[in-house]
């Protein structure tokens, strides 16, 4: 590193905003900025204007340059972001929402590779058979000067028609002129932000887990490669020999936004009111299935439900029940993974929900494990900076290092404080969820065909729970910060 700039820059392109972050060789965050997308309010769900992504990225980098002088001429720049998302090369100008995001229905019930290919097919149908497809972060890198490339995490299946494969952490070109990053700065291949967040959160040894937060959320757990918990599909960790399994949920952050809009109170007020309500929410319980549920029920027909309302129930009880209900949802996934041999001993909370100590402490209590809260909650941006550092040869690329070879953001640890109200609430949550699913005349999504046994750690548990055969088959969705709407898939 002698004589080289002591800053690398990572960018996370989420569904609602861009986060740019400057990192030094010790892993210290020197500064971070966020920029929203112009015109996003007019986009149809599942569509986006890629030039708005570019404009927001440029704005975030310009503001980062003003905040951290070294960010104007970093040792390397890496862009990552939401996935599966596809940009066609036939985008004539800004203002056209031509890109298809992870919320688009094309291939939505398939694997990430299948969803990418379905998006490409939809774009060919719309723009002609010769349309080339790009992952969004590769398209953005090309706007800055990179060659056409398909950035892939080590072990990730290739995408047909998305360009030549380049491993995450490899240099794919240099920044051209006319940008807020110095011309000649190395551009480094990125990845979907789930991988980047797991890398930054240190999911590099068995037992470490993460809820990426954001508008959806979910649970990812590190296991030894080849673990029965992985079934036929698992995501490779940054460390060889470690896989990541788990599944996304549909609306853990979204349901708090729904309550905000319903009550007319902002999220901070709701969190303050929830803190005044005791554990158990005075009998109010929420099933957070506003848009169906993913793991572990895998049923798009489920809907949110509220139980236990009384004349004395108010916004505080509802807010507390929302926080507890989302923690029960994570515990439901943890039980299914535990039945397959995946243990969980530490949970890293990320995204905007991690900014609430109350929410994080509830998750710790319900899951019964310590919760680590990073000082930089957008772990995907931090992970993109790690990839930039690999391109600058500060540390190994993913797949080439061992646990502890990379820096991590500073963490605050919240120890669990188990409460009987939470144990009872979890049992009630599972029973009510089973009843809701049983009431549906429409069967669960294809592939939901097996059930796990009772939780051996809970003698009161006798009801089997639905589990998707490849529980981790949707783990490649991006981490949510400010906030992509598809956290882990």
Coordinates of C-alpha atoms in Angstrom, one line a residue, residues 48-436:
X48 CA -36.8 1.4 -12.5
X49 CA -35.0 4.1 -14.6
X50 CA -31.3 3.0 -14.6
X51 CA -30.2 6.6 -15.4
X52 CA -31.8 7.6 -12.1
X53 CA -29.6 5.0 -10.4
X54 CA -26.6 6.6 -12.2
X55 CA -27.6 10.1 -11.2
X56 CA -28.0 9.1 -7.5
X57 CA -24.7 7.3 -7.5
X58 CA -23.0 10.4 -9.0
X59 CA -24.6 12.6 -6.3
X60 CA -23.6 10.3 -3.5
X61 CA -20.0 10.2 -4.7
X62 CA -19.9 14.0 -5.1
X63 CA -21.1 14.4 -1.5
X64 CA -18.7 11.8 -0.3
X65 CA -15.9 13.6 -2.0
X66 CA -16.8 16.8 -0.1
X67 CA -17.0 14.9 3.1
X68 CA -13.9 12.8 2.8
X69 CA -11.2 14.5 0.6
X70 CA -9.4 11.2 -0.1
X71 CA -12.6 9.8 -1.7
X72 CA -11.9 12.0 -4.7
X73 CA -9.0 9.8 -5.6
X74 CA -9.5 6.4 -3.9
X75 CA -7.4 3.3 -4.3
X76 CA -10.4 1.6 -5.9
X77 CA -14.2 2.0 -6.4
X78 CA -16.7 -0.9 -6.3
X79 CA -20.4 -0.9 -7.0
X80 CA -22.9 -3.5 -5.8
X81 CA -26.6 -3.6 -5.4
X82 CA -30.0 -5.2 -5.5
X83 CA -30.5 -8.4 -7.3
X84 CA -32.0 -10.1 -9.4
X85 CA -32.3 -6.8 -11.4
X86 CA -31.6 -6.5 -15.1
X87 CA -30.9 -3.5 -17.3
X88 CA -31.2 -3.6 -21.1
X89 CA -28.6 -2.0 -23.2
X90 CA -31.4 -0.3 -25.3
X91 CA -32.2 2.6 -22.9
X92 CA -32.1 5.7 -25.0
X93 CA -32.4 8.3 -22.3
X94 CA -33.2 9.0 -18.7
X95 CA -36.8 9.1 -17.6
X96 CA -37.6 5.7 -18.9
X97 CA -38.1 2.9 -16.3
X98 CA -36.7 0.2 -18.6
X99 CA -34.9 -1.9 -16.0
X100 CA -36.6 -4.8 -14.3
X101 CA -36.0 -5.2 -10.5
X102 CA -36.3 -8.0 -8.1
X103 CA -40.0 -7.0 -7.5
X104 CA -40.9 -7.7 -11.1
X105 CA -43.0 -10.8 -11.5
X106 CA -40.9 -12.3 -14.3
X107 CA -39.4 -15.5 -12.8
X108 CA -40.3 -14.4 -9.3
X109 CA -41.0 -18.0 -8.1
X110 CA -37.8 -19.4 -9.5
X111 CA -34.1 -19.3 -8.4
X112 CA -32.1 -16.1 -8.8
X113 CA -30.6 -17.3 -12.1
X114 CA -34.1 -18.2 -13.4
X115 CA -35.4 -14.8 -12.4
X116 CA -32.5 -13.1 -14.2
X117 CA -33.2 -15.1 -17.3
X118 CA -36.9 -14.5 -17.1
X119 CA -36.2 -10.7 -16.8
X120 CA -34.0 -10.9 -19.9
X121 CA -36.7 -12.7 -21.8
X122 CA -39.2 -10.0 -20.8
X123 CA -36.8 -7.3 -22.0
X124 CA -36.3 -9.1 -25.3
X125 CA -40.1 -9.3 -25.7
X126 CA -40.3 -5.6 -25.1
X127 CA -37.3 -4.3 -27.0
X128 CA -36.4 -7.0 -29.5
X129 CA -34.4 -10.2 -29.6
X130 CA -31.0 -8.6 -29.8
X131 CA -31.2 -6.7 -26.4
X132 CA -28.2 -7.4 -24.2
X133 CA -28.7 -7.8 -20.5
X134 CA -26.7 -6.3 -17.6
X135 CA -26.7 -6.7 -13.9
X136 CA -27.4 -3.2 -12.6
X137 CA -24.0 -2.8 -10.9
X138 CA -22.2 -3.9 -14.1
X139 CA -24.2 -1.4 -16.1
X140 CA -23.4 1.3 -13.7
X141 CA -19.7 0.4 -13.7
X142 CA -19.7 0.6 -17.5
X143 CA -21.1 4.2 -17.2
X144 CA -18.0 5.0 -15.2
X145 CA -15.6 3.4 -17.7
X146 CA -15.6 -0.4 -17.1
X147 CA -15.6 -3.0 -19.8
X148 CA -18.7 -5.2 -20.3
X149 CA -18.6 -7.8 -17.6
X150 CA -20.7 -10.1 -15.4
X151 CA -19.6 -9.7 -11.8
X152 CA -20.1 -13.0 -10.0
X153 CA -19.4 -14.0 -6.4
X154 CA -17.1 -17.1 -6.3
X155 CA -19.3 -20.2 -6.8
X156 CA -22.3 -18.3 -8.0
X157 CA -23.9 -19.8 -11.2
X158 CA -23.2 -17.9 -14.4
X159 CA -25.9 -15.9 -16.2
X160 CA -26.3 -16.6 -19.9
X161 CA -26.2 -13.4 -22.0
X162 CA -25.0 -11.1 -19.2
X163 CA -21.4 -10.7 -20.4
X164 CA -18.1 -12.3 -19.6
X165 CA -17.7 -13.5 -16.0
X166 CA -15.4 -11.6 -13.7
X167 CA -14.9 -12.5 -10.1
X168 CA -15.9 -10.1 -7.3
X169 CA -12.9 -8.2 -6.2
X170 CA -11.2 -8.2 -9.6
X171 CA -10.4 -5.0 -11.5
X172 CA -12.7 -4.5 -14.6
X173 CA -11.5 -1.1 -15.8
X174 CA -10.7 2.4 -14.8
X175 CA -12.9 5.5 -14.2
X176 CA -13.1 7.8 -17.2
X177 CA -13.1 11.5 -17.3
X178 CA -16.0 13.8 -16.2
X179 CA -16.9 12.1 -12.9
X180 CA -16.5 13.0 -9.2
X181 CA -14.0 10.1 -8.9
X182 CA -10.5 10.8 -10.4
X183 CA -9.9 9.4 -13.9
X184 CA -7.8 6.3 -13.8
X185 CA -9.3 5.0 -10.5
X186 CA -9.5 1.2 -10.7
X187 CA -13.1 -0.1 -11.0
X188 CA -13.7 -3.4 -9.2
X189 CA -16.3 -6.1 -9.9
X190 CA -19.0 -6.0 -7.3
X191 CA -21.8 -8.4 -6.3
X192 CA -25.4 -8.5 -5.2
X193 CA -25.7 -6.9 -1.8
X194 CA -26.7 -10.0 0.1
X195 CA -23.3 -11.4 -0.5
X196 CA -21.6 -8.1 0.3
X197 CA -23.6 -7.7 3.5
X198 CA -22.9 -11.2 4.7
X199 CA -19.2 -10.6 4.0
X200 CA -19.2 -7.4 6.0
X201 CA -21.1 -8.9 8.8
X202 CA -18.6 -11.7 9.3
X203 CA -20.7 -14.7 8.3
X204 CA -17.5 -16.6 8.0
X205 CA -17.9 -19.3 10.8
X206 CA -20.7 -21.6 11.6
X207 CA -23.3 -20.2 14.0
X208 CA -23.1 -16.6 12.9
X209 CA -26.3 -15.3 11.4
X210 CA -27.8 -12.1 10.0
X211 CA -31.1 -10.3 9.5
X212 CA -30.4 -7.9 6.7
X213 CA -33.3 -5.7 7.7
X214 CA -34.9 -3.2 5.4
X215 CA -38.5 -3.4 4.2
X216 CA -38.5 -7.1 4.0
X217 CA -35.8 -8.9 6.1
X218 CA -35.0 -12.5 6.7
X219 CA -32.5 -14.9 8.3
X220 CA -29.2 -16.2 7.0
X221 CA -27.0 -18.6 9.0
X222 CA -23.4 -19.7 8.3
X223 CA -23.0 -23.5 8.3
X224 CA -20.1 -25.9 7.3
X225 CA -20.1 -26.6 3.6
X226 CA -22.1 -29.7 2.9
X227 CA -24.3 -29.3 6.0
X228 CA -27.7 -31.1 5.8
X229 CA -29.2 -27.6 6.4
X230 CA -28.0 -26.6 2.9
X231 CA -30.0 -29.2 1.0
X232 CA -29.3 -28.8 -2.7
X233 CA -28.6 -25.0 -2.6
X234 CA -26.5 -22.7 -0.4
X235 CA -24.7 -19.5 -0.9
X236 CA -20.9 -19.6 -0.6
X237 CA -19.4 -17.5 2.2
X238 CA -16.4 -15.3 1.6
X239 CA -14.5 -18.1 3.4
X240 CA -14.0 -21.4 1.6
X241 CA -15.7 -24.3 3.4
X242 CA -18.5 -22.2 4.8
X243 CA -22.0 -21.9 3.3
X244 CA -24.9 -19.6 4.1
X245 CA -28.4 -20.9 4.3
X246 CA -31.7 -19.4 5.4
X247 CA -34.5 -17.5 3.8
X248 CA -36.2 -14.1 3.2
X249 CA -39.4 -12.9 4.7
X250 CA -41.9 -10.7 2.9
X251 CA -42.6 -7.5 4.9
X252 CA -40.9 -7.1 8.3
X253 CA -39.9 -3.5 7.6
X254 CA -42.8 -2.8 5.4
X255 CA -45.4 -3.6 8.1
X256 CA -43.9 -0.8 10.3
X257 CA -44.2 1.5 7.4
X258 CA -47.9 0.4 7.0
X259 CA -48.5 1.2 10.7
X260 CA -46.9 4.6 10.2
X261 CA -49.2 5.4 7.3
X262 CA -52.2 4.0 9.1
X263 CA -51.7 6.0 12.3
X264 CA -50.2 9.1 10.9
X265 CA -47.3 8.8 13.3
X266 CA -43.7 8.7 12.2
X267 CA -41.6 5.6 12.9
X268 CA -39.6 7.3 15.7
X269 CA -42.9 8.0 17.6
X270 CA -44.1 4.5 17.1
X271 CA -40.9 3.0 18.4
X272 CA -41.1 5.3 21.4
X273 CA -44.7 4.2 22.1
X274 CA -43.7 0.6 21.7
X275 CA -41.0 1.0 24.4
X276 CA -43.7 2.0 26.9
X277 CA -45.6 -1.3 26.3
X278 CA -44.5 -4.4 28.2
X279 CA -43.4 -7.6 26.5
X280 CA -46.3 -9.4 25.1
X281 CA -47.9 -6.2 23.8
X282 CA -50.8 -6.6 26.3
X283 CA -52.1 -9.5 24.3
X284 CA -51.9 -8.0 20.8
X285 CA -50.2 -10.2 18.3
X286 CA -49.4 -9.5 14.6
X287 CA -48.8 -11.9 11.7
X288 CA -46.7 -9.7 9.4
X289 CA -47.9 -11.2 6.2
X290 CA -48.9 -8.1 4.3
X291 CA -47.6 -9.5 1.0
X292 CA -47.8 -13.2 1.7
X293 CA -44.9 -14.9 3.4
X294 CA -41.7 -16.3 2.1
X295 CA -39.6 -18.4 4.5
X296 CA -40.6 -20.7 6.0
X297 CA -44.2 -20.8 4.9
X298 CA -43.7 -19.9 1.2
X299 CA -47.3 -18.9 0.6
X300 CA -48.1 -15.8 -1.4
X301 CA -51.8 -15.9 -0.4
X302 CA -51.3 -15.3 3.3
X303 CA -52.2 -11.8 4.5
X304 CA -51.4 -9.8 7.6
X305 CA -53.6 -10.3 10.7
X306 CA -53.9 -8.7 14.1
X307 CA -55.2 -10.6 17.1
X308 CA -56.0 -9.7 20.7
X309 CA -57.3 -6.1 20.2
X310 CA -59.3 -4.6 23.1
X311 CA -60.8 -1.2 23.8
X312 CA -57.5 -0.3 25.5
X313 CA -55.3 -1.2 22.6
X314 CA -53.6 1.8 20.9
X315 CA -50.8 2.6 18.6
X316 CA -48.2 1.6 21.2
X317 CA -49.6 -1.9 21.5
X318 CA -49.8 -2.3 17.8
X319 CA -46.2 -1.0 17.3
X320 CA -45.0 -3.4 20.0
X321 CA -46.8 -6.3 18.4
X322 CA -45.3 -5.5 15.1
X323 CA -41.8 -5.6 16.5
X324 CA -42.5 -8.8 18.4
X325 CA -44.2 -10.4 15.4
X326 CA -41.2 -9.8 13.1
X327 CA -38.9 -11.4 15.7
X328 CA -41.2 -14.4 15.9
X329 CA -41.0 -14.7 12.2
X330 CA -37.2 -14.9 12.4
X331 CA -37.5 -17.5 15.2
X332 CA -39.8 -19.5 12.9
X333 CA -37.0 -19.7 10.3
X334 CA -34.4 -20.5 13.0
X335 CA -36.5 -23.4 14.2
X336 CA -36.7 -24.9 10.7
X337 CA -33.0 -24.5 10.2
X338 CA -32.3 -25.9 13.7
X339 CA -34.3 -29.1 12.7
X340 CA -31.8 -29.5 9.9
X341 CA -28.8 -29.0 12.0
X342 CA -28.0 -25.3 11.5
X343 CA -27.2 -23.8 14.9
X344 CA -27.4 -20.1 15.6
X345 CA -25.2 -18.5 18.3
X346 CA -25.0 -14.8 17.2
X347 CA -27.3 -12.6 15.1
X348 CA -26.1 -9.5 13.3
X349 CA -28.8 -7.0 12.7
X350 CA -28.4 -4.7 9.7
X351 CA -30.4 -2.1 7.7
X352 CA -32.6 0.6 9.1
X353 CA -34.3 -1.7 11.7
X354 CA -30.9 -2.1 13.4
X355 CA -31.1 1.5 14.3
X356 CA -33.7 0.7 16.9
X357 CA -32.2 -0.7 20.1
X358 CA -35.6 -1.9 21.2
X359 CA -36.2 -3.9 18.1
X360 CA -32.8 -5.5 18.2
X361 CA -33.2 -6.4 21.9
X362 CA -36.6 -8.0 21.2
X363 CA -34.9 -10.1 18.5
X364 CA -32.1 -11.1 20.9
X365 CA -34.7 -12.1 23.6
X366 CA -36.9 -14.1 21.2
X367 CA -34.1 -15.9 19.5
X368 CA -32.1 -16.4 22.7
X369 CA -28.8 -15.3 21.2
X370 CA -26.6 -12.1 21.4
X371 CA -27.3 -9.5 18.8
X372 CA -24.5 -7.5 17.2
X373 CA -25.4 -4.1 15.9
X374 CA -22.9 -2.5 13.5
X375 CA -22.1 1.1 13.7
X376 CA -22.5 1.2 9.9
X377 CA -25.9 -0.4 9.4
X378 CA -25.6 -0.5 5.6
X379 CA -23.4 -3.6 5.5
X380 CA -23.8 -3.9 1.8
X381 CA -22.0 -0.6 1.2
X382 CA -19.3 -1.7 3.6
X383 CA -19.0 -5.0 1.7
X384 CA -18.7 -3.2 -1.5
X385 CA -15.8 -1.3 0.1
X386 CA -14.3 -4.6 1.1
X387 CA -14.4 -5.7 -2.6
X388 CA -12.8 -2.4 -3.6
X389 CA -10.1 -3.1 -1.0
X390 CA -9.5 -6.6 -2.5
X391 CA -9.1 -4.9 -5.9
X392 CA -6.5 -2.6 -4.3
X393 CA -4.8 -5.7 -2.9
X394 CA -5.4 -4.6 0.7
X395 CA -6.7 -8.0 1.6
X396 CA -7.9 -11.2 -0.1
X397 CA -10.8 -11.4 -2.5
X398 CA -13.8 -13.5 -1.4
X399 CA -13.0 -17.2 -1.6
X400 CA -9.3 -16.6 -1.2
X401 CA -9.1 -15.7 2.5
X402 CA -9.8 -17.1 6.0
X403 CA -12.0 -16.0 8.8
X404 CA -10.6 -12.8 10.3
X405 CA -8.7 -11.8 7.1
X406 CA -11.0 -8.8 6.6
X407 CA -12.0 -5.9 8.8
X408 CA -15.5 -5.5 10.2
X409 CA -17.4 -2.5 11.2
X410 CA -17.5 -1.7 14.9
X411 CA -20.3 -3.6 16.7
X412 CA -22.4 -3.1 19.8
X413 CA -23.5 -6.3 21.5
X414 CA -26.9 -6.8 23.0
X415 CA -27.2 -9.8 25.3
X416 CA -30.5 -11.7 25.3
X417 CA -33.0 -11.3 28.2
X418 CA -35.5 -14.2 27.7
X419 CA -39.0 -13.5 28.8
X420 CA -41.9 -16.0 29.3
X421 CA -44.1 -13.6 27.4
X422 CA -42.0 -14.1 24.3
X423 CA -42.0 -17.9 24.6
X424 CA -45.8 -17.9 24.9
X425 CA -46.0 -15.3 22.1
X426 CA -43.9 -17.5 19.7
X427 CA -46.1 -20.5 20.3
X428 CA -49.2 -18.4 19.7
X429 CA -47.6 -16.9 16.6
X430 CA -46.9 -20.3 15.1
X431 CA -50.4 -21.7 15.9
X432 CA -52.2 -18.7 14.5
X433 CA -50.0 -18.8 11.4
X434 CA -50.8 -22.5 10.9
X435 CA -54.5 -21.7 11.2
X436 CA -54.2 -18.9 8.7

